[in-house]
Amino acid sequence: MDAVGVCEAIAVRDDVHVISQQRGDPEPAVEEKKAALLQQLQANPGTFLQRWGSRLPAKALRYFEPMTDDYVVQFGLRKLQVDQRRRATTVRNRRYRRMQQLLQEGTFFSEEAMKERCPWLYDQFVGRYLSDAEVEQRVQTVTQCWSDQLLAHTVGQRTTERLHLEQQAALASWEEEEEEEEEEADADGGKGIPGLPSSASQPTRAVSTMAATTQSLEQQLLGDESEEARDQERAQLSNEERERLREEFSRMMQERFLRGEDEEFFDYSAVDDNPDLDDLAARARDEQDAYFDAD
């Protein structure tokens, strides 16, 4: 991150006041605040870090690391990095303790709730292997009365939207990997392995196989797989394997929660800033570890 990026990370925040204002004055534009911050940074990096460092993310602090000859910068940087490690550890522990409570309560990490948050991931690990009877049972469970049907319809619409977003994100990630592989192949000059035909003269069957594999994966990501293909997958899995996949899905959802990726469904500020979730003995050890890790 360069100097402009460092200043922008502060300027976009609503809780900082960069430019002096009179009561009733309109809030300065982001570009105006960014220009004022850039002027401060270029004039005196040490003073800038002392004033604004606590508002910067870890990746922005790395901008100051090469300034080894500036004692004020290095002293302030070390303190901020210790504080951030301590804060990150505290947040992680608080989220973990709250997650244990949620697991015991059973609602937030129920199968239906997790399905609503990550429908595509649920389908890949659990949904595609459910029998027709299991699917019917789940439908009956959530539609026993008219109010439940209305709620299920609303949740279903929201889940469908999230499913589409997850599919597109997964497809974009896959296409990016494909492009990287193609670029690596192009970097080899198309020469391939000595003694073997070049990629331009490889058998048509190999190209067809690759195209078929690509089409199959794209169909899976976009939800265009045939019902027959799903039935075959379902029949090949034992109950133990299905349970293992369900446990893996649950583990991935717990990791997602700890990373803070459920903000649409959960208020993390109520946990991250809640000292009641602290284990005081563990907190003392973590603070000590964070301090010595900075050495």
mmCIF file of C-alpha atoms in Angstrom:
data_model
loop_
_atom_site.group_PDB
_atom_site.id
_atom_site.type_symbol
_atom_site.label_atom_id
_atom_site.label_comp_id
_atom_site.label_asym_id
_atom_site.label_seq_id
_atom_site.Cartn_x
_atom_site.Cartn_y
_atom_site.Cartn_z
ATOM 1 C CA MET A 1 0.000 0.000 0.000
ATOM 2 C CA ASP A 2 1.366 3.425 -0.976
ATOM 3 C CA ALA A 3 1.014 6.789 0.788
ATOM 4 C CA VAL A 4 -2.256 7.601 -0.990
ATOM 5 C CA GLY A 5 -3.735 4.261 0.067
ATOM 6 C CA VAL A 6 -2.688 4.861 3.680
ATOM 7 C CA CYS A 7 -4.421 8.239 3.713
ATOM 8 C CA GLU A 8 -7.511 6.897 1.986
ATOM 9 C CA ALA A 9 -7.897 4.196 4.658
ATOM 10 C CA ILE A 10 -8.392 7.006 7.184
ATOM 11 C CA ALA A 11 -10.274 9.483 4.993
ATOM 12 C CA VAL A 12 -13.155 7.094 4.260
ATOM 13 C CA ARG A 13 -13.914 6.625 7.954
ATOM 14 C CA ASP A 14 -16.851 8.528 9.422
ATOM 15 C CA ASP A 15 -15.381 8.696 12.931
ATOM 16 C CA VAL A 16 -12.310 10.828 12.147
ATOM 17 C CA HIS A 17 -12.068 14.614 11.898
ATOM 18 C CA VAL A 18 -9.135 15.576 9.703
ATOM 19 C CA ILE A 19 -9.974 19.201 8.925
ATOM 20 C CA SER A 20 -10.998 21.787 11.519
ATOM 21 C CA GLN A 21 -14.647 22.767 11.166
ATOM 22 C CA GLN A 22 -17.090 25.186 12.690
ATOM 23 C CA ARG A 23 -20.349 23.895 14.084
ATOM 24 C CA GLY A 24 -22.832 23.422 11.263
ATOM 25 C CA ASP A 25 -20.195 23.201 8.533
ATOM 26 C CA PRO A 26 -20.712 20.395 6.000
ATOM 27 C CA GLU A 27 -18.498 17.328 6.268
ATOM 28 C CA PRO A 28 -15.426 17.630 4.001
ATOM 29 C CA ALA A 29 -15.317 15.340 0.989
ATOM 30 C CA VAL A 30 -13.165 12.216 1.135
ATOM 31 C CA GLU A 31 -10.770 13.608 -1.482
ATOM 32 C CA GLU A 32 -10.347 16.788 0.558
ATOM 33 C CA LYS A 33 -9.579 14.822 3.722
ATOM 34 C CA LYS A 34 -7.223 12.547 1.815
ATOM 35 C CA ALA A 35 -5.254 15.525 0.479
ATOM 36 C CA ALA A 36 -4.904 16.992 3.985
ATOM 37 C CA LEU A 37 -3.753 13.646 5.375
ATOM 38 C CA LEU A 38 -1.227 13.178 2.579
ATOM 39 C CA GLN A 39 0.259 16.572 3.369
ATOM 40 C CA GLN A 40 0.623 15.586 7.049
ATOM 41 C CA LEU A 41 2.181 12.238 6.159
ATOM 42 C CA GLN A 42 4.760 13.722 3.820
ATOM 43 C CA ALA A 43 5.650 16.493 6.290
ATOM 44 C CA ASN A 44 6.230 14.239 9.313
ATOM 45 C CA PRO A 45 5.584 10.464 9.146
ATOM 46 C CA GLY A 46 6.263 10.002 12.876
ATOM 47 C CA THR A 47 3.694 12.574 13.966
ATOM 48 C CA PHE A 48 1.228 11.195 11.420
ATOM 49 C CA LEU A 49 1.640 7.685 12.821
ATOM 50 C CA GLN A 50 1.198 8.869 16.401
ATOM 51 C CA ARG A 51 -2.019 10.680 15.523
ATOM 52 C CA TRP A 52 -3.631 8.310 13.036
ATOM 53 C CA GLY A 53 -1.881 4.966 13.473
ATOM 54 C CA SER A 54 -4.607 3.451 15.639
ATOM 55 C CA ARG A 55 -7.075 3.955 12.768
ATOM 56 C CA LEU A 56 -4.962 2.062 10.243
ATOM 57 C CA PRO A 57 -5.305 -1.630 9.326
ATOM 58 C CA ALA A 58 -2.279 -3.912 9.559
ATOM 59 C CA LYS A 59 -1.596 -3.810 5.807
ATOM 60 C CA ALA A 60 -1.412 0.009 5.923
ATOM 61 C CA LEU A 61 1.117 -0.060 8.763
ATOM 62 C CA ARG A 62 3.506 -1.981 6.532
ATOM 63 C CA TYR A 63 4.023 1.239 4.576
ATOM 64 C CA PHE A 64 6.101 2.568 7.501
ATOM 65 C CA GLU A 65 8.333 -0.491 7.947
ATOM 66 C CA PRO A 66 11.080 0.644 5.518
ATOM 67 C CA MET A 67 11.570 3.890 7.515
ATOM 68 C CA THR A 68 14.200 2.254 9.705
ATOM 69 C CA ASP A 69 16.149 5.476 10.280
ATOM 70 C CA ASP A 70 13.189 7.258 11.871
ATOM 71 C CA TYR A 71 13.144 6.326 15.570
ATOM 72 C CA VAL A 72 9.744 7.914 16.210
ATOM 73 C CA VAL A 73 8.194 5.921 13.364
ATOM 74 C CA GLN A 74 9.748 2.631 14.441
ATOM 75 C CA PHE A 75 8.798 3.108 18.101
ATOM 76 C CA GLY A 76 5.210 3.993 17.204
ATOM 77 C CA LEU A 77 4.998 1.193 14.657
ATOM 78 C CA ARG A 78 6.133 -1.435 17.143
ATOM 79 C CA LYS A 79 3.585 -0.272 19.709
ATOM 80 C CA LEU A 80 0.754 -0.270 17.169
ATOM 81 C CA GLN A 81 1.645 -3.749 15.929
ATOM 82 C CA VAL A 82 1.622 -5.092 19.496
ATOM 83 C CA ASP A 83 -1.750 -3.436 20.085
ATOM 84 C CA GLN A 84 -3.166 -4.912 16.885
ATOM 85 C CA ARG A 85 -1.949 -8.409 17.727
ATOM 86 C CA ARG A 86 -3.460 -8.083 21.177
ATOM 87 C CA ARG A 87 -6.730 -6.815 19.735
ATOM 88 C CA ALA A 88 -6.863 -9.565 17.095
ATOM 89 C CA THR A 89 -6.279 -12.236 19.738
ATOM 90 C CA THR A 90 -8.920 -10.740 22.026
ATOM 91 C CA VAL A 91 -11.478 -10.608 19.207
ATOM 92 C CA ARG A 92 -10.711 -14.160 18.130
ATOM 93 C CA ASN A 93 -11.130 -15.484 21.668
ATOM 94 C CA ARG A 94 -14.375 -13.570 22.226
ATOM 95 C CA ARG A 95 -15.825 -14.858 18.985
ATOM 96 C CA TYR A 96 -14.792 -18.384 19.863
ATOM 97 C CA ARG A 97 -16.475 -18.219 23.268
ATOM 98 C CA ARG A 98 -19.638 -16.756 21.739
ATOM 99 C CA MET A 99 -19.580 -19.440 19.060
ATOM 100 C CA GLN A 100 -19.527 -22.130 21.745
ATOM 101 C CA GLN A 101 -22.605 -20.524 23.290
ATOM 102 C CA LEU A 102 -24.356 -20.407 19.915
ATOM 103 C CA LEU A 103 -23.532 -24.052 19.269
ATOM 104 C CA GLN A 104 -25.147 -24.992 22.570
ATOM 105 C CA GLU A 105 -28.207 -22.859 21.826
ATOM 106 C CA GLY A 106 -28.557 -24.631 18.492
ATOM 107 C CA THR A 107 -30.393 -22.019 16.414
ATOM 108 C CA PHE A 108 -27.654 -20.015 14.679
ATOM 109 C CA PHE A 109 -25.711 -23.151 13.741
ATOM 110 C CA SER A 110 -28.724 -25.264 12.884
ATOM 111 C CA GLU A 111 -28.636 -26.874 9.456
ATOM 112 C CA GLU A 112 -31.426 -24.658 8.129
ATOM 113 C CA ALA A 113 -29.786 -21.453 9.389
ATOM 114 C CA MET A 114 -26.413 -22.398 7.929
ATOM 115 C CA LYS A 115 -28.107 -23.307 4.652
ATOM 116 C CA GLU A 116 -29.667 -19.837 4.515
ATOM 117 C CA ARG A 117 -26.283 -18.164 5.053
ATOM 118 C CA CYS A 118 -24.348 -20.290 2.541
ATOM 119 C CA PRO A 119 -26.803 -22.145 0.276
ATOM 120 C CA TRP A 120 -24.306 -23.133 -2.413
ATOM 121 C CA LEU A 121 -21.759 -24.462 0.073
ATOM 122 C CA TYR A 122 -24.559 -26.357 1.831
ATOM 123 C CA ASP A 123 -25.634 -27.917 -1.447
ATOM 124 C CA GLN A 124 -22.085 -29.033 -2.273
ATOM 125 C CA PHE A 125 -21.555 -30.779 1.067
ATOM 126 C CA VAL A 126 -25.046 -31.767 2.244
ATOM 127 C CA GLY A 127 -28.013 -30.908 0.048
ATOM 128 C CA ARG A 128 -27.002 -32.775 -3.092
ATOM 129 C CA TYR A 129 -26.774 -36.033 -1.114
ATOM 130 C CA LEU A 130 -30.169 -35.854 0.621
ATOM 131 C CA SER A 131 -32.708 -38.508 -0.307
ATOM 132 C CA ASP A 132 -36.136 -37.520 -1.605
ATOM 133 C CA ALA A 133 -37.652 -38.519 1.743
ATOM 134 C CA GLU A 134 -35.203 -36.294 3.640
ATOM 135 C CA VAL A 135 -35.966 -33.344 1.379
ATOM 136 C CA GLU A 136 -39.707 -33.840 1.852
ATOM 137 C CA GLN A 137 -39.281 -34.070 5.627
ATOM 138 C CA ARG A 138 -37.421 -30.751 5.719
ATOM 139 C CA VAL A 139 -40.110 -29.058 3.642
ATOM 140 C CA GLN A 140 -42.836 -30.306 5.986
ATOM 141 C CA THR A 141 -40.880 -29.179 9.042
ATOM 142 C CA VAL A 142 -40.754 -25.524 7.971
ATOM 143 C CA THR A 143 -44.256 -25.253 6.407
ATOM 144 C CA GLN A 144 -46.579 -26.593 9.077
ATOM 145 C CA CYS A 145 -48.724 -23.433 9.250
ATOM 146 C CA TRP A 146 -49.551 -20.415 7.079
ATOM 147 C CA SER A 147 -47.194 -18.039 8.907
ATOM 148 C CA ASP A 148 -44.377 -20.554 8.516
ATOM 149 C CA GLN A 149 -45.120 -20.781 4.797
ATOM 150 C CA LEU A 150 -44.860 -17.005 4.422
ATOM 151 C CA LEU A 151 -41.582 -16.979 6.335
ATOM 152 C CA ALA A 152 -40.255 -19.905 4.319
ATOM 153 C CA HIS A 153 -41.127 -18.056 1.087
ATOM 154 C CA THR A 154 -39.259 -14.926 2.219
ATOM 155 C CA VAL A 155 -36.254 -16.922 3.400
ATOM 156 C CA GLY A 156 -36.336 -18.921 0.185
ATOM 157 C CA GLN A 157 -36.101 -15.779 -1.940
ATOM 158 C CA ARG A 158 -33.184 -14.481 0.116
ATOM 159 C CA THR A 159 -31.472 -17.874 -0.022
ATOM 160 C CA THR A 160 -31.870 -18.005 -3.803
ATOM 161 C CA GLU A 161 -30.193 -14.612 -4.124
ATOM 162 C CA ARG A 162 -27.295 -15.703 -1.922
ATOM 163 C CA LEU A 163 -27.019 -18.968 -3.850
ATOM 164 C CA HIS A 164 -26.614 -17.035 -7.091
ATOM 165 C CA LEU A 165 -23.932 -14.789 -5.556
ATOM 166 C CA GLU A 166 -22.007 -17.784 -4.176
ATOM 167 C CA GLN A 167 -22.168 -19.568 -7.521
ATOM 168 C CA GLN A 168 -20.888 -16.535 -9.389
ATOM 169 C CA ALA A 169 -18.059 -16.016 -6.877
ATOM 170 C CA ALA A 170 -17.030 -19.671 -7.131
ATOM 171 C CA LEU A 171 -17.181 -19.570 -10.926
ATOM 172 C CA ALA A 172 -15.126 -16.362 -11.037
ATOM 173 C CA SER A 173 -12.508 -17.930 -8.766
ATOM 174 C CA TRP A 174 -12.370 -21.041 -10.931
ATOM 175 C CA GLU A 175 -12.083 -18.994 -14.156
ATOM 176 C CA GLU A 176 -9.259 -16.974 -12.597
ATOM 177 C CA GLU A 177 -7.373 -20.190 -11.811
ATOM 178 C CA GLU A 178 -7.946 -21.370 -15.385
ATOM 179 C CA GLU A 179 -6.524 -18.111 -16.763
ATOM 180 C CA GLU A 180 -3.464 -18.391 -14.525
ATOM 181 C CA GLU A 181 -2.837 -21.928 -15.760
ATOM 182 C CA GLU A 182 -3.167 -20.769 -19.374
ATOM 183 C CA GLU A 183 -0.727 -17.904 -18.745
ATOM 184 C CA GLU A 184 1.768 -20.341 -17.229
ATOM 185 C CA ALA A 185 1.407 -22.562 -20.277
ATOM 186 C CA ASP A 186 1.943 -19.577 -22.593
ATOM 187 C CA ALA A 187 5.034 -18.611 -20.593
ATOM 188 C CA ASP A 188 6.529 -21.988 -21.529
ATOM 189 C CA GLY A 189 6.384 -20.888 -25.158
ATOM 190 C CA GLY A 190 4.051 -23.721 -26.111
ATOM 191 C CA LYS A 191 7.069 -26.004 -26.406
ATOM 192 C CA GLY A 192 5.841 -28.627 -23.970
ATOM 193 C CA ILE A 193 7.996 -31.640 -23.177
ATOM 194 C CA PRO A 194 10.889 -32.362 -25.593
ATOM 195 C CA GLY A 195 10.129 -35.302 -27.873
ATOM 196 C CA LEU A 196 6.363 -34.893 -27.562
ATOM 197 C CA PRO A 197 4.015 -33.052 -29.931
ATOM 198 C CA SER A 198 3.315 -29.395 -29.206
ATOM 199 C CA SER A 199 -0.021 -28.297 -27.758
ATOM 200 C CA ALA A 200 -1.131 -27.267 -31.239
ATOM 201 C CA SER A 201 -0.846 -30.843 -32.518
ATOM 202 C CA GLN A 202 -2.195 -32.765 -29.519
ATOM 203 C CA PRO A 203 -4.971 -35.271 -30.282
ATOM 204 C CA THR A 204 -8.461 -33.890 -30.647
ATOM 205 C CA ARG A 205 -9.697 -36.423 -28.093
ATOM 206 C CA ALA A 206 -7.618 -34.806 -25.330
ATOM 207 C CA VAL A 207 -8.995 -31.388 -26.210
ATOM 208 C CA SER A 208 -12.529 -32.768 -26.219
ATOM 209 C CA THR A 209 -11.998 -34.386 -22.823
ATOM 210 C CA MET A 210 -10.740 -31.107 -21.370
ATOM 211 C CA ALA A 211 -13.705 -29.229 -22.817
ATOM 212 C CA ALA A 212 -16.127 -31.791 -21.404
ATOM 213 C CA THR A 213 -14.542 -31.517 -17.959
ATOM 214 C CA THR A 214 -14.727 -27.732 -18.116
ATOM 215 C CA GLN A 215 -18.371 -27.842 -19.146
ATOM 216 C CA SER A 216 -19.208 -30.297 -16.342
ATOM 217 C CA LEU A 217 -17.620 -28.109 -13.680
ATOM 218 C CA GLU A 218 -19.297 -24.990 -15.043
ATOM 219 C CA GLN A 219 -22.666 -26.755 -15.001
ATOM 220 C CA GLN A 220 -22.090 -27.764 -11.383
ATOM 221 C CA LEU A 221 -21.174 -24.222 -10.367
ATOM 222 C CA LEU A 222 -24.188 -22.768 -12.145
ATOM 223 C CA GLY A 223 -26.586 -25.406 -10.851
ATOM 224 C CA ASP A 224 -27.226 -26.946 -14.301
ATOM 225 C CA GLU A 225 -26.323 -30.509 -13.355
ATOM 226 C CA SER A 226 -28.843 -33.137 -14.374
ATOM 227 C CA GLU A 227 -30.945 -34.867 -11.744
ATOM 228 C CA GLU A 228 -29.578 -38.178 -12.997
ATOM 229 C CA ALA A 229 -26.006 -37.108 -12.220
ATOM 230 C CA ARG A 230 -27.027 -36.102 -8.715
ATOM 231 C CA ASP A 231 -28.819 -39.413 -8.168
ATOM 232 C CA GLN A 232 -25.654 -41.272 -9.122
ATOM 233 C CA GLU A 233 -23.556 -39.257 -6.672
ATOM 234 C CA ARG A 234 -26.130 -39.786 -3.927
ATOM 235 C CA ALA A 235 -26.184 -43.553 -4.460
ATOM 236 C CA GLN A 236 -22.394 -43.846 -4.312
ATOM 237 C CA LEU A 237 -22.040 -42.270 -0.855
ATOM 238 C CA SER A 238 -22.387 -44.287 2.327
ATOM 239 C CA ASN A 239 -24.143 -42.890 5.396
ATOM 240 C CA GLU A 240 -20.755 -42.483 7.080
ATOM 241 C CA GLU A 241 -19.423 -40.440 4.173
ATOM 242 C CA ARG A 242 -22.522 -38.261 4.136
ATOM 243 C CA GLU A 243 -22.145 -37.612 7.856
ATOM 244 C CA ARG A 244 -18.480 -36.756 7.392
ATOM 245 C CA LEU A 245 -19.412 -34.199 4.716
ATOM 246 C CA ARG A 246 -22.076 -32.725 6.996
ATOM 247 C CA GLU A 247 -19.489 -32.343 9.775
ATOM 248 C CA GLU A 248 -17.057 -30.738 7.336
ATOM 249 C CA PHE A 249 -19.727 -28.252 6.264
ATOM 250 C CA SER A 250 -20.411 -27.391 9.912
ATOM 251 C CA ARG A 251 -16.686 -26.901 10.565
ATOM 252 C CA MET A 252 -16.358 -24.578 7.571
ATOM 253 C CA MET A 253 -19.326 -22.524 8.771
ATOM 254 C CA GLN A 254 -17.744 -22.182 12.214
ATOM 255 C CA GLU A 255 -14.493 -20.975 10.646
ATOM 256 C CA ARG A 256 -16.483 -18.537 8.537
ATOM 257 C CA PHE A 257 -18.100 -17.162 11.703
ATOM 258 C CA LEU A 258 -14.726 -16.709 13.414
ATOM 259 C CA ARG A 259 -13.370 -14.830 10.379
ATOM 260 C CA GLY A 260 -16.237 -12.342 10.665
ATOM 261 C CA GLU A 261 -17.928 -13.272 7.380
ATOM 262 C CA ASP A 262 -21.469 -13.527 8.799
ATOM 263 C CA GLU A 263 -21.934 -9.790 9.352
ATOM 264 C CA GLU A 264 -25.172 -9.863 7.326
ATOM 265 C CA PHE A 265 -26.679 -12.186 9.932
ATOM 266 C CA PHE A 266 -24.727 -11.380 13.086
ATOM 267 C CA ASP A 267 -23.712 -8.223 14.986
ATOM 268 C CA TYR A 268 -19.997 -8.785 15.592
ATOM 269 C CA SER A 269 -19.606 -5.515 17.492
ATOM 270 C CA ALA A 270 -21.722 -6.986 20.301
ATOM 271 C CA VAL A 271 -19.055 -9.686 20.675
ATOM 272 C CA ASP A 272 -15.799 -8.020 19.653
ATOM 273 C CA ASP A 273 -16.283 -5.198 22.182
ATOM 274 C CA ASN A 274 -17.768 -7.307 24.984
ATOM 275 C CA PRO A 275 -15.298 -7.887 27.877
ATOM 276 C CA ASP A 276 -17.779 -10.263 29.538
ATOM 277 C CA LEU A 277 -16.642 -12.888 27.035
ATOM 278 C CA ASP A 278 -13.022 -12.690 28.175
ATOM 279 C CA ASP A 279 -11.194 -15.470 29.935
ATOM 280 C CA LEU A 280 -9.008 -13.248 32.133
ATOM 281 C CA ALA A 281 -6.275 -15.819 32.706
ATOM 282 C CA ALA A 282 -6.054 -16.617 28.995
ATOM 283 C CA ARG A 283 -6.130 -12.914 28.157
ATOM 284 C CA ALA A 284 -3.089 -12.241 30.346
ATOM 285 C CA ARG A 285 -1.181 -15.018 28.572
ATOM 286 C CA ASP A 286 -2.203 -13.734 25.137
ATOM 287 C CA GLU A 287 -1.094 -10.187 25.949
ATOM 288 C CA GLN A 288 2.263 -11.480 27.099
ATOM 289 C CA ASP A 289 2.633 -13.578 23.920
ATOM 290 C CA ALA A 290 1.678 -10.615 21.712
ATOM 291 C CA TYR A 291 4.302 -8.448 23.402
ATOM 292 C CA PHE A 292 7.149 -10.929 22.982
ATOM 293 C CA ASP A 293 6.103 -11.870 19.430
ATOM 294 C CA ALA A 294 6.840 -8.273 18.439
ATOM 295 C CA ASP A 295 10.505 -8.589 19.477
#
